[in-house]
Amino acid sequence: MDTQHSSIGGAPKAVVRRYRPSDEDQVIDVWARAAQAAHPFLDGEGRGARERKMREVYLVQADNWVAEVPGEGVVGLLGMLGVEIGGLFVAPEAQGRGIGRLLVEHAVALHGEVTLEVYERNLSARHFYELMGFRETGRRADEENGGLVLIALHRPHRTTC
């Protein structure tokens, strides 16, 4: 599946498509702003070494998809590491318009069952994932970021009758 479309409340259709290297600057901008809003408890989030790692590791090694809206450009990023959602970021101004839902549904369409980890302190993301049918399966300390707690979530494959 290369693209997926969605019209949200009469807004222009969002298209999910594979990430292209020419998207890098737009994706980094979306990621940085969304990550800073979601993770105010992480020093240097969206900048410096974390930005370098995003550019040099995650955008190269993950199976990345973007959500693009005509007239707005790239508004969302989905990074898949096998069946794990390694990252889901939606531009702050595009949140609440179904972009995150569209990207999660794309991940599920690709893989069926999906997993992810989310910071315990990221309450809005935890609520979003709960609404999307994810359930907690465990917790662990994130040593890279000062022992903050990460919560493992799982969304089972759903079959329809």
mmCIF file of N, CA, C and O in Angstrom, residues 32-135:
data_model
loop_
_atom_site.group_PDB
_atom_site.id
_atom_site.type_symbol
_atom_site.label_atom_id
_atom_site.label_comp_id
_atom_site.label_asym_id
_atom_site.label_seq_id
_atom_site.Cartn_x
_atom_site.Cartn_y
_atom_site.Cartn_z
ATOM 1 N N ALA A 32 10.327 18.309 15.088
ATOM 2 C CA ALA A 32 10.870 19.154 16.158
ATOM 3 C C ALA A 32 9.753 19.863 16.923
ATOM 4 O O ALA A 32 9.730 19.850 18.164
ATOM 5 N N ARG A 33 8.820 20.463 16.210
ATOM 6 C CA ARG A 33 7.744 21.205 16.878
ATOM 7 C C ARG A 33 6.811 20.276 17.645
ATOM 8 O O ARG A 33 6.409 20.563 18.765
ATOM 9 N N ALA A 34 6.480 19.125 17.052
ATOM 10 C CA ALA A 34 5.594 18.175 17.718
ATOM 11 C C ALA A 34 6.284 17.537 18.922
ATOM 12 O O ALA A 34 5.675 17.373 19.981
ATOM 13 N N ALA A 35 7.557 17.194 18.765
ATOM 14 C CA ALA A 35 8.295 16.560 19.865
ATOM 15 C C ALA A 35 8.482 17.519 21.034
ATOM 16 O O ALA A 35 8.355 17.121 22.195
ATOM 17 N N GLN A 36 8.773 18.789 20.746
ATOM 18 C CA GLN A 36 8.936 19.771 21.827
ATOM 19 C C GLN A 36 7.630 19.950 22.592
ATOM 20 O O GLN A 36 7.637 20.058 23.820
ATOM 21 N N ALA A 37 6.509 19.949 21.877
ATOM 22 C CA ALA A 37 5.211 20.100 22.539
ATOM 23 C C ALA A 37 4.862 18.859 23.367
ATOM 24 O O ALA A 37 4.313 18.968 24.461
ATOM 25 N N ALA A 38 5.200 17.672 22.856
ATOM 26 C CA ALA A 38 4.840 16.425 23.529
ATOM 27 C C ALA A 38 5.795 16.054 24.661
ATOM 28 O O ALA A 38 5.408 15.370 25.598
ATOM 29 N N HIS A 39 7.051 16.500 24.538
ATOM 30 C CA HIS A 39 8.087 16.086 25.492
ATOM 31 C C HIS A 39 8.797 17.284 26.124
ATOM 32 O O HIS A 39 10.019 17.383 26.065
ATOM 33 N N PRO A 40 8.065 18.178 26.773
ATOM 34 C CA PRO A 40 8.728 19.336 27.391
ATOM 35 C C PRO A 40 9.673 18.924 28.521
ATOM 36 O O PRO A 40 10.523 19.708 28.934
ATOM 37 N N PHE A 41 9.563 17.712 28.986
ATOM 38 C CA PHE A 41 10.399 17.190 30.067
ATOM 39 C C PHE A 41 11.742 16.655 29.563
ATOM 40 O O PHE A 41 12.572 16.242 30.366
ATOM 41 N N LEU A 42 11.988 16.653 28.248
ATOM 42 C CA LEU A 42 13.266 16.186 27.693
ATOM 43 C C LEU A 42 14.131 17.383 27.307
ATOM 44 O O LEU A 42 13.742 18.182 26.454
ATOM 45 N N ASP A 43 15.294 17.501 27.934
ATOM 46 C CA ASP A 43 16.218 18.582 27.588
ATOM 47 C C ASP A 43 16.690 18.418 26.158
ATOM 48 O O ASP A 43 17.065 17.319 25.735
ATOM 49 N N GLY A 44 16.658 19.506 25.407
ATOM 50 C CA GLY A 44 17.177 19.503 24.042
ATOM 51 C C GLY A 44 16.291 18.817 23.025
ATOM 52 O O GLY A 44 16.723 18.564 21.898
ATOM 53 N N GLU A 45 15.051 18.510 23.395
ATOM 54 C CA GLU A 45 14.159 17.830 22.458
ATOM 55 C C GLU A 45 13.970 18.683 21.209
ATOM 56 O O GLU A 45 13.782 19.890 21.293
ATOM 57 N N GLY A 46 14.069 18.035 20.043
ATOM 58 C CA GLY A 46 13.849 18.716 18.776
ATOM 59 C C GLY A 46 15.038 19.518 18.273
ATOM 60 O O GLY A 46 14.932 20.214 17.268
ATOM 61 N N ARG A 47 16.192 19.415 18.968
ATOM 62 C CA ARG A 47 17.360 20.221 18.589
ATOM 63 C C ARG A 47 18.638 19.392 18.732
ATOM 64 O O ARG A 47 18.629 18.276 19.225
ATOM 65 N N GLY A 48 19.737 19.989 18.334
ATOM 66 C CA GLY A 48 21.075 19.468 18.607
ATOM 67 C C GLY A 48 21.281 18.010 18.273
ATOM 68 O O GLY A 48 21.003 17.554 17.171
ATOM 69 N N ALA A 49 21.772 17.265 19.259
ATOM 70 C CA ALA A 49 22.105 15.853 19.065
ATOM 71 C C ALA A 49 20.866 15.034 18.699
ATOM 72 O O ALA A 49 20.948 14.103 17.899
ATOM 73 N N ARG A 50 19.723 15.391 19.260
ATOM 74 C CA ARG A 50 18.491 14.640 18.944
ATOM 75 C C ARG A 50 18.097 14.876 17.488
ATOM 76 O O ARG A 50 17.651 13.958 16.811
ATOM 77 N N GLU A 51 18.271 16.095 16.994
ATOM 78 C CA GLU A 51 17.977 16.361 15.576
ATOM 79 C C GLU A 51 18.951 15.603 14.673
ATOM 80 O O GLU A 51 18.545 15.016 13.662
ATOM 81 N N ARG A 52 20.233 15.607 15.034
ATOM 82 C CA ARG A 52 21.220 14.858 14.235
ATOM 83 C C ARG A 52 20.859 13.385 14.166
ATOM 84 O O ARG A 52 20.923 12.758 13.104
ATOM 85 N N LYS A 53 20.469 12.817 15.302
ATOM 86 C CA LYS A 53 20.096 11.400 15.332
ATOM 87 C C LYS A 53 18.867 11.157 14.458
ATOM 88 O O LYS A 53 18.785 10.148 13.754
ATOM 89 N N MET A 54 17.934 12.080 14.500
ATOM 90 C CA MET A 54 16.740 11.956 13.659
ATOM 91 C C MET A 54 17.134 11.933 12.189
ATOM 92 O O MET A 54 16.687 11.076 11.429
ATOM 93 N N ARG A 55 17.980 12.869 11.781
ATOM 94 C CA ARG A 55 18.402 12.966 10.372
ATOM 95 C C ARG A 55 19.265 11.784 9.943
ATOM 96 O O ARG A 55 19.074 11.230 8.859
ATOM 97 N N GLU A 56 20.222 11.406 10.795
ATOM 98 C CA GLU A 56 21.242 10.438 10.386
ATOM 99 C C GLU A 56 20.869 8.989 10.665
ATOM 100 O O GLU A 56 21.431 8.088 10.038
ATOM 101 N N VAL A 57 19.952 8.761 11.588
ATOM 102 C CA VAL A 57 19.603 7.380 11.950
ATOM 103 C C VAL A 57 18.151 7.075 11.582
ATOM 104 O O VAL A 57 17.878 6.232 10.732
ATOM 105 N N TYR A 58 17.201 7.761 12.227
ATOM 106 C CA TYR A 58 15.800 7.396 12.082
ATOM 107 C C TYR A 58 15.254 7.615 10.674
ATOM 108 O O TYR A 58 14.518 6.769 10.168
ATOM 109 N N LEU A 59 15.599 8.727 10.042
ATOM 110 C CA LEU A 59 15.082 8.953 8.688
ATOM 111 C C LEU A 59 15.743 8.043 7.660
ATOM 112 O O LEU A 59 15.228 7.879 6.560
ATOM 113 N N VAL A 60 16.853 7.437 8.034
ATOM 114 C CA VAL A 60 17.569 6.537 7.126
ATOM 115 C C VAL A 60 17.161 5.081 7.373
ATOM 116 O O VAL A 60 16.951 4.326 6.429
ATOM 117 N N GLN A 61 17.023 4.689 8.633
ATOM 118 C CA GLN A 61 16.832 3.279 8.955
ATOM 119 C C GLN A 61 15.377 2.831 9.104
ATOM 120 O O GLN A 61 15.069 1.668 8.878
ATOM 121 N N ALA A 62 14.493 3.718 9.483
ATOM 122 C CA ALA A 62 13.092 3.331 9.684
ATOM 123 C C ALA A 62 12.353 3.311 8.348
ATOM 124 O O ALA A 62 12.800 3.892 7.357
ATOM 125 N N ASP A 63 11.220 2.633 8.338
ATOM 126 C CA ASP A 63 10.307 2.652 7.193
ATOM 127 C C ASP A 63 9.386 3.845 7.436
ATOM 128 O O ASP A 63 8.431 3.758 8.213
ATOM 129 N N ASN A 64 9.698 4.977 6.813
ATOM 130 C CA ASN A 64 9.021 6.237 7.122
ATOM 131 C C ASN A 64 7.934 6.571 6.115
ATOM 132 O O ASN A 64 8.104 6.385 4.903
ATOM 133 N N TRP A 65 6.855 7.106 6.654
ATOM 134 C CA TRP A 65 5.696 7.544 5.876
ATOM 135 C C TRP A 65 5.345 8.959 6.318
ATOM 136 O O TRP A 65 5.551 9.318 7.469
ATOM 137 N N VAL A 66 4.817 9.764 5.403
ATOM 138 C CA VAL A 66 4.387 11.110 5.752
ATOM 139 C C VAL A 66 2.911 11.283 5.419
ATOM 140 O O VAL A 66 2.382 10.615 4.532
ATOM 141 N N ALA A 67 2.283 12.180 6.157
ATOM 142 C CA ALA A 67 0.933 12.636 5.833
ATOM 143 C C ALA A 67 1.103 14.021 5.232
ATOM 144 O O ALA A 67 1.759 14.885 5.814
ATOM 145 N N GLU A 68 0.529 14.197 4.060
ATOM 146 C CA GLU A 68 0.660 15.462 3.326
ATOM 147 C C GLU A 68 -0.735 15.985 2.999
ATOM 148 O O GLU A 68 -1.604 15.215 2.591
ATOM 149 N N VAL A 69 -0.922 17.271 3.200
ATOM 150 C CA VAL A 69 -2.189 17.925 2.891
ATOM 151 C C VAL A 69 -1.924 18.959 1.812
ATOM 152 O O VAL A 69 -1.020 19.791 1.960
ATOM 153 N N PRO A 70 -2.710 18.927 0.720
ATOM 154 C CA PRO A 70 -2.517 19.916 -0.343
ATOM 155 C C PRO A 70 -2.591 21.342 0.209
ATOM 156 O O PRO A 70 -3.460 21.661 1.013
ATOM 157 N N GLY A 71 -1.645 22.159 -0.179
ATOM 158 C CA GLY A 71 -1.595 23.543 0.264
ATOM 159 C C GLY A 71 -0.890 23.728 1.597
ATOM 160 O O GLY A 71 -0.582 24.849 1.986
ATOM 161 N N GLU A 72 -0.666 22.645 2.333
ATOM 162 C CA GLU A 72 0.016 22.716 3.629
ATOM 163 C C GLU A 72 1.348 21.985 3.617
ATOM 164 O O GLU A 72 2.216 22.271 4.426
ATOM 165 N N GLY A 73 1.479 21.000 2.782
ATOM 166 C CA GLY A 73 2.692 20.192 2.750
ATOM 167 C C GLY A 73 2.624 19.068 3.758
ATOM 168 O O GLY A 73 1.549 18.616 4.157
ATOM 169 N N VAL A 74 3.782 18.612 4.202
ATOM 170 C CA VAL A 74 3.885 17.512 5.154
ATOM 171 C C VAL A 74 3.431 17.990 6.527
ATOM 172 O O VAL A 74 3.928 18.987 7.041
ATOM 173 N N VAL A 75 2.476 17.257 7.111
ATOM 174 C CA VAL A 75 1.951 17.610 8.437
ATOM 175 C C VAL A 75 2.106 16.478 9.445
ATOM 176 O O VAL A 75 1.764 16.649 10.613
ATOM 177 N N GLY A 76 2.605 15.315 8.992
ATOM 178 C CA GLY A 76 2.751 14.199 9.909
ATOM 179 C C GLY A 76 3.827 13.235 9.461
ATOM 180 O O GLY A 76 4.152 13.157 8.275
ATOM 181 N N LEU A 77 4.381 12.507 10.431
ATOM 182 C CA LEU A 77 5.421 11.517 10.185
ATOM 183 C C LEU A 77 5.108 10.257 10.968
ATOM 184 O O LEU A 77 4.786 10.314 12.159
ATOM 185 N N LEU A 78 5.210 9.108 10.294
ATOM 186 C CA LEU A 78 5.092 7.797 10.906
ATOM 187 C C LEU A 78 6.372 7.048 10.597
ATOM 188 O O LEU A 78 6.713 6.865 9.427
ATOM 189 N N GLY A 79 7.084 6.635 11.630
ATOM 190 C CA GLY A 79 8.297 5.847 11.457
ATOM 191 C C GLY A 79 8.075 4.446 11.992
ATOM 192 O O GLY A 79 7.805 4.273 13.178
ATOM 193 N N MET A 80 8.172 3.455 11.117
ATOM 194 C CA MET A 80 7.959 2.063 11.509
ATOM 195 C C MET A 80 9.290 1.336 11.628
ATOM 196 O O MET A 80 10.156 1.458 10.763
ATOM 197 N N LEU A 81 9.434 0.567 12.698
ATOM 198 C CA LEU A 81 10.578 -0.312 12.922
ATOM 199 C C LEU A 81 9.998 -1.718 12.998
ATOM 200 O O LEU A 81 9.619 -2.171 14.082
ATOM 201 N N GLY A 82 9.848 -2.360 11.859
ATOM 202 C CA GLY A 82 9.116 -3.621 11.807
ATOM 203 C C GLY A 82 7.663 -3.340 12.116
ATOM 204 O O GLY A 82 7.044 -2.499 11.471
ATOM 205 N N VAL A 83 7.117 -4.011 13.144
ATOM 206 C CA VAL A 83 5.719 -3.781 13.519
ATOM 207 C C VAL A 83 5.587 -2.746 14.639
ATOM 208 O O VAL A 83 4.495 -2.501 15.132
ATOM 209 N N GLU A 84 6.707 -2.129 15.021
ATOM 210 C CA GLU A 84 6.684 -1.108 16.068
ATOM 211 C C GLU A 84 6.586 0.280 15.460
ATOM 212 O O GLU A 84 7.327 0.620 14.536
ATOM 213 N N ILE A 85 5.659 1.072 15.995
ATOM 214 C CA ILE A 85 5.609 2.485 15.626
ATOM 215 C C ILE A 85 6.738 3.142 16.407
ATOM 216 O O ILE A 85 6.632 3.368 17.610
ATOM 217 N N GLY A 86 7.841 3.408 15.725
ATOM 218 C CA GLY A 86 9.004 4.005 16.371
ATOM 219 C C GLY A 86 8.818 5.490 16.619
ATOM 220 O O GLY A 86 9.450 6.071 17.490
ATOM 221 N N GLY A 87 7.937 6.118 15.845
ATOM 222 C CA GLY A 87 7.651 7.532 16.022
ATOM 223 C C GLY A 87 6.396 7.922 15.270
ATOM 224 O O GLY A 87 6.164 7.470 14.152
ATOM 225 N N LEU A 88 5.583 8.740 15.900
ATOM 226 C CA LEU A 88 4.379 9.292 15.286
ATOM 227 C C LEU A 88 4.320 10.753 15.707
ATOM 228 O O LEU A 88 4.185 11.040 16.904
ATOM 229 N N PHE A 89 4.445 11.642 14.740
ATOM 230 C CA PHE A 89 4.480 13.076 15.036
ATOM 231 C C PHE A 89 3.570 13.811 14.068
ATOM 232 O O PHE A 89 3.635 13.588 12.856
ATOM 233 N N VAL A 90 2.738 14.689 14.612
ATOM 234 C CA VAL A 90 1.830 15.512 13.816
ATOM 235 C C VAL A 90 2.096 16.968 14.173
ATOM 236 O O VAL A 90 2.201 17.314 15.361
ATOM 237 N N ALA A 91 2.219 17.810 13.159
ATOM 238 C CA ALA A 91 2.443 19.238 13.386
ATOM 239 C C ALA A 91 1.388 19.765 14.354
ATOM 240 O O ALA A 91 0.210 19.426 14.227
ATOM 241 N N PRO A 92 1.800 20.581 15.331
ATOM 242 C CA PRO A 92 0.830 21.080 16.322
ATOM 243 C C PRO A 92 -0.420 21.711 15.702
ATOM 244 O O PRO A 92 -1.532 21.482 16.188
ATOM 245 N N GLU A 93 -0.269 22.459 14.621
ATOM 246 C CA GLU A 93 -1.431 23.110 14.004
ATOM 247 C C GLU A 93 -2.335 22.129 13.267
ATOM 248 O O GLU A 93 -3.472 22.463 12.921
ATOM 249 N N ALA A 94 -1.865 20.918 13.015
ATOM 250 C CA ALA A 94 -2.665 19.905 12.316
ATOM 251 C C ALA A 94 -3.260 18.876 13.280
ATOM 252 O O ALA A 94 -4.013 18.001 12.856
ATOM 253 N N GLN A 95 -2.940 18.972 14.563
ATOM 254 C CA GLN A 95 -3.464 18.010 15.532
ATOM 255 C C GLN A 95 -4.959 18.220 15.711
ATOM 256 O O GLN A 95 -5.468 19.325 15.575
ATOM 257 N N GLY A 96 -5.656 17.124 15.987
ATOM 258 C CA GLY A 96 -7.107 17.185 16.169
ATOM 259 C C GLY A 96 -7.878 17.109 14.872
ATOM 260 O O GLY A 96 -9.104 17.246 14.873
ATOM 261 N N ARG A 97 -7.184 16.871 13.768
ATOM 262 C CA ARG A 97 -7.834 16.800 12.455
ATOM 263 C C ARG A 97 -7.828 15.390 11.871
ATOM 264 O O ARG A 97 -8.153 15.210 10.715
ATOM 265 N N GLY A 98 -7.438 14.394 12.666
ATOM 266 C CA GLY A 98 -7.467 13.017 12.194
ATOM 267 C C GLY A 98 -6.193 12.539 11.523
ATOM 268 O O GLY A 98 -6.141 11.417 11.030
ATOM 269 N N ILE A 99 -5.145 13.357 11.517
ATOM 270 C CA ILE A 99 -3.885 12.985 10.860
ATOM 271 C C ILE A 99 -3.217 11.830 11.615
ATOM 272 O O ILE A 99 -2.765 10.860 11.000
ATOM 273 N N GLY A 100 -3.146 11.918 12.926
ATOM 274 C CA GLY A 100 -2.556 10.841 13.711
ATOM 275 C C GLY A 100 -3.318 9.546 13.535
ATOM 276 O O GLY A 100 -2.726 8.471 13.373
ATOM 277 N N ARG A 101 -4.633 9.626 13.545
ATOM 278 C CA ARG A 101 -5.480 8.447 13.336
ATOM 279 C C ARG A 101 -5.191 7.833 11.967
ATOM 280 O O ARG A 101 -5.050 6.617 11.840
ATOM 281 N N LEU A 102 -5.097 8.664 10.947
ATOM 282 C CA LEU A 102 -4.814 8.189 9.602
ATOM 283 C C LEU A 102 -3.472 7.460 9.546
ATOM 284 O O LEU A 102 -3.352 6.393 8.938
ATOM 285 N N LEU A 103 -2.461 8.006 10.205
ATOM 286 C CA LEU A 103 -1.141 7.376 10.208
ATOM 287 C C LEU A 103 -1.150 6.051 10.983
ATOM 288 O O LEU A 103 -0.533 5.069 10.538
ATOM 289 N N VAL A 104 -1.840 6.000 12.118
ATOM 290 C CA VAL A 104 -1.937 4.735 12.859
ATOM 291 C C VAL A 104 -2.690 3.702 12.026
ATOM 292 O O VAL A 104 -2.281 2.541 11.938
ATOM 293 N N GLU A 105 -3.775 4.100 11.396
ATOM 294 C CA GLU A 105 -4.528 3.172 10.554
ATOM 295 C C GLU A 105 -3.671 2.668 9.396
ATOM 296 O O GLU A 105 -3.792 1.516 8.980
ATOM 297 N N HIS A 106 -2.786 3.520 8.896
ATOM 298 C CA HIS A 106 -1.867 3.092 7.843
ATOM 299 C C HIS A 106 -0.911 2.022 8.376
ATOM 300 O O HIS A 106 -0.673 1.007 7.712
ATOM 301 N N ALA A 107 -0.384 2.236 9.566
ATOM 302 C CA ALA A 107 0.513 1.250 10.183
ATOM 303 C C ALA A 107 -0.203 -0.083 10.368
ATOM 304 O O ALA A 107 0.356 -1.147 10.086
ATOM 305 N N VAL A 108 -1.443 -0.037 10.820
ATOM 306 C CA VAL A 108 -2.232 -1.253 11.023
ATOM 307 C C VAL A 108 -2.528 -1.925 9.682
ATOM 308 O O VAL A 108 -2.455 -3.155 9.572
ATOM 309 N N ALA A 109 -2.811 -1.137 8.653
ATOM 310 C CA ALA A 109 -3.055 -1.714 7.322
ATOM 311 C C ALA A 109 -1.801 -2.418 6.795
ATOM 312 O O ALA A 109 -1.899 -3.449 6.128
ATOM 313 N N LEU A 110 -0.643 -1.887 7.117
ATOM 314 C CA LEU A 110 0.608 -2.496 6.673
ATOM 315 C C LEU A 110 0.940 -3.770 7.436
ATOM 316 O O LEU A 110 1.443 -4.733 6.865
ATOM 317 N N HIS A 111 0.703 -3.763 8.764
ATOM 318 C CA HIS A 111 1.228 -4.826 9.623
ATOM 319 C C HIS A 111 0.198 -5.600 10.433
ATOM 320 O O HIS A 111 0.553 -6.588 11.064
ATOM 321 N N GLY A 112 -1.038 -5.152 10.503
ATOM 322 C CA GLY A 112 -2.019 -5.829 11.349
ATOM 323 C C GLY A 112 -1.813 -5.439 12.795
ATOM 324 O O GLY A 112 -2.293 -4.407 13.246
ATOM 325 N N GLU A 113 -1.054 -6.232 13.521
ATOM 326 C CA GLU A 113 -0.740 -5.950 14.911
ATOM 327 C C GLU A 113 0.409 -4.951 14.985
ATOM 328 O O GLU A 113 1.387 -5.113 14.270
ATOM 329 N N VAL A 114 0.298 -3.944 15.833
ATOM 330 C CA VAL A 114 1.390 -2.982 15.992
ATOM 331 C C VAL A 114 1.633 -2.707 17.473
ATOM 332 O O VAL A 114 0.748 -2.878 18.308
ATOM 333 N N THR A 115 2.863 -2.290 17.773
ATOM 334 C CA THR A 115 3.261 -1.955 19.134
ATOM 335 C C THR A 115 3.921 -0.582 19.119
ATOM 336 O O THR A 115 4.272 -0.057 18.057
ATOM 337 N N LEU A 116 4.125 -0.025 20.300
ATOM 338 C CA LEU A 116 4.851 1.231 20.433
ATOM 339 C C LEU A 116 5.206 1.436 21.888
ATOM 340 O O LEU A 116 4.724 0.722 22.768
ATOM 341 N N GLU A 117 6.054 2.418 22.132
ATOM 342 C CA GLU A 117 6.336 2.871 23.496
ATOM 343 C C GLU A 117 6.041 4.361 23.553
ATOM 344 O O GLU A 117 6.256 5.083 22.586
ATOM 345 N N VAL A 118 5.558 4.796 24.693
ATOM 346 C CA VAL A 118 5.217 6.202 24.904
ATOM 347 C C VAL A 118 5.673 6.590 26.307
ATOM 348 O O VAL A 118 5.631 5.770 27.225
ATOM 349 N N TYR A 119 6.131 7.839 26.453
ATOM 350 C CA TYR A 119 6.529 8.305 27.775
ATOM 351 C C TYR A 119 5.313 8.386 28.686
ATOM 352 O O TYR A 119 4.258 8.881 28.294
ATOM 353 N N GLU A 120 5.488 7.926 29.915
ATOM 354 C CA GLU A 120 4.421 7.973 30.913
ATOM 355 C C GLU A 120 3.887 9.395 31.066
ATOM 356 O O GLU A 120 2.681 9.607 31.232
ATOM 357 N N ARG A 121 4.764 10.384 30.979
ATOM 358 C CA ARG A 121 4.369 11.783 31.195
ATOM 359 C C ARG A 121 3.699 12.412 29.972
ATOM 360 O O ARG A 121 3.214 13.542 30.055
ATOM 361 N N ASN A 122 3.650 11.718 28.843
ATOM 362 C CA ASN A 122 3.016 12.240 27.634
ATOM 363 C C ASN A 122 1.533 11.849 27.663
ATOM 364 O O ASN A 122 1.087 10.944 26.967
ATOM 365 N N LEU A 123 0.774 12.548 28.485
ATOM 366 C CA LEU A 123 -0.619 12.186 28.736
ATOM 367 C C LEU A 123 -1.503 12.290 27.497
ATOM 368 O O LEU A 123 -2.387 11.452 27.297
ATOM 369 N N SER A 124 -1.284 13.291 26.662
ATOM 370 C CA SER A 124 -2.135 13.426 25.472
ATOM 371 C C SER A 124 -1.915 12.267 24.512
ATOM 372 O O SER A 124 -2.877 11.733 23.950
ATOM 373 N N ALA A 125 -0.667 11.832 24.333
ATOM 374 C CA ALA A 125 -0.397 10.688 23.452
ATOM 375 C C ALA A 125 -0.986 9.411 24.051
ATOM 376 O O ALA A 125 -1.576 8.597 23.326
ATOM 377 N N ARG A 126 -0.852 9.243 25.355
ATOM 378 C CA ARG A 126 -1.408 8.051 25.994
ATOM 379 C C ARG A 126 -2.919 7.982 25.792
ATOM 380 O O ARG A 126 -3.469 6.922 25.485
ATOM 381 N N HIS A 127 -3.585 9.117 25.928
ATOM 382 C CA HIS A 127 -5.039 9.173 25.716
ATOM 383 C C HIS A 127 -5.378 8.847 24.266
ATOM 384 O O HIS A 127 -6.304 8.064 23.992
ATOM 385 N N PHE A 128 -4.647 9.441 23.328
ATOM 386 C CA PHE A 128 -4.868 9.181 21.901
ATOM 387 C C PHE A 128 -4.731 7.688 21.600
ATOM 388 O O PHE A 128 -5.600 7.091 20.949
ATOM 389 N N TYR A 129 -3.653 7.078 22.072
ATOM 390 C CA TYR A 129 -3.428 5.664 21.782
ATOM 391 C C TYR A 129 -4.491 4.777 22.426
ATOM 392 O O TYR A 129 -4.904 3.769 21.843
ATOM 393 N N GLU A 130 -4.957 5.141 23.595
ATOM 394 C CA GLU A 130 -6.041 4.393 24.234
ATOM 395 C C GLU A 130 -7.290 4.440 23.357
ATOM 396 O O GLU A 130 -7.949 3.419 23.138
ATOM 397 N N LEU A 131 -7.613 5.632 22.843
ATOM 398 C CA LEU A 131 -8.770 5.762 21.948
ATOM 399 C C LEU A 131 -8.590 4.944 20.668
ATOM 400 O O LEU A 131 -9.581 4.480 20.087
ATOM 401 N N MET A 132 -7.347 4.757 20.257
ATOM 402 C CA MET A 132 -7.051 3.994 19.037
ATOM 403 C C MET A 132 -7.015 2.481 19.293
ATOM 404 O O MET A 132 -6.724 1.716 18.388
ATOM 405 N N GLY A 133 -7.291 2.056 20.523
ATOM 406 C CA GLY A 133 -7.386 0.639 20.815
ATOM 407 C C GLY A 133 -6.123 -0.014 21.348
ATOM 408 O O GLY A 133 -6.056 -1.238 21.464
ATOM 409 N N PHE A 134 -5.120 0.788 21.701
ATOM 410 C CA PHE A 134 -3.885 0.238 22.272
ATOM 411 C C PHE A 134 -4.095 -0.051 23.754
ATOM 412 O O PHE A 134 -4.807 0.677 24.437
ATOM 413 N N ARG A 135 -3.423 -1.095 24.230
ATOM 414 C CA ARG A 135 -3.483 -1.465 25.636
ATOM 415 C C ARG A 135 -2.071 -1.620 26.180
ATOM 416 O O ARG A 135 -1.181 -2.120 25.499
#
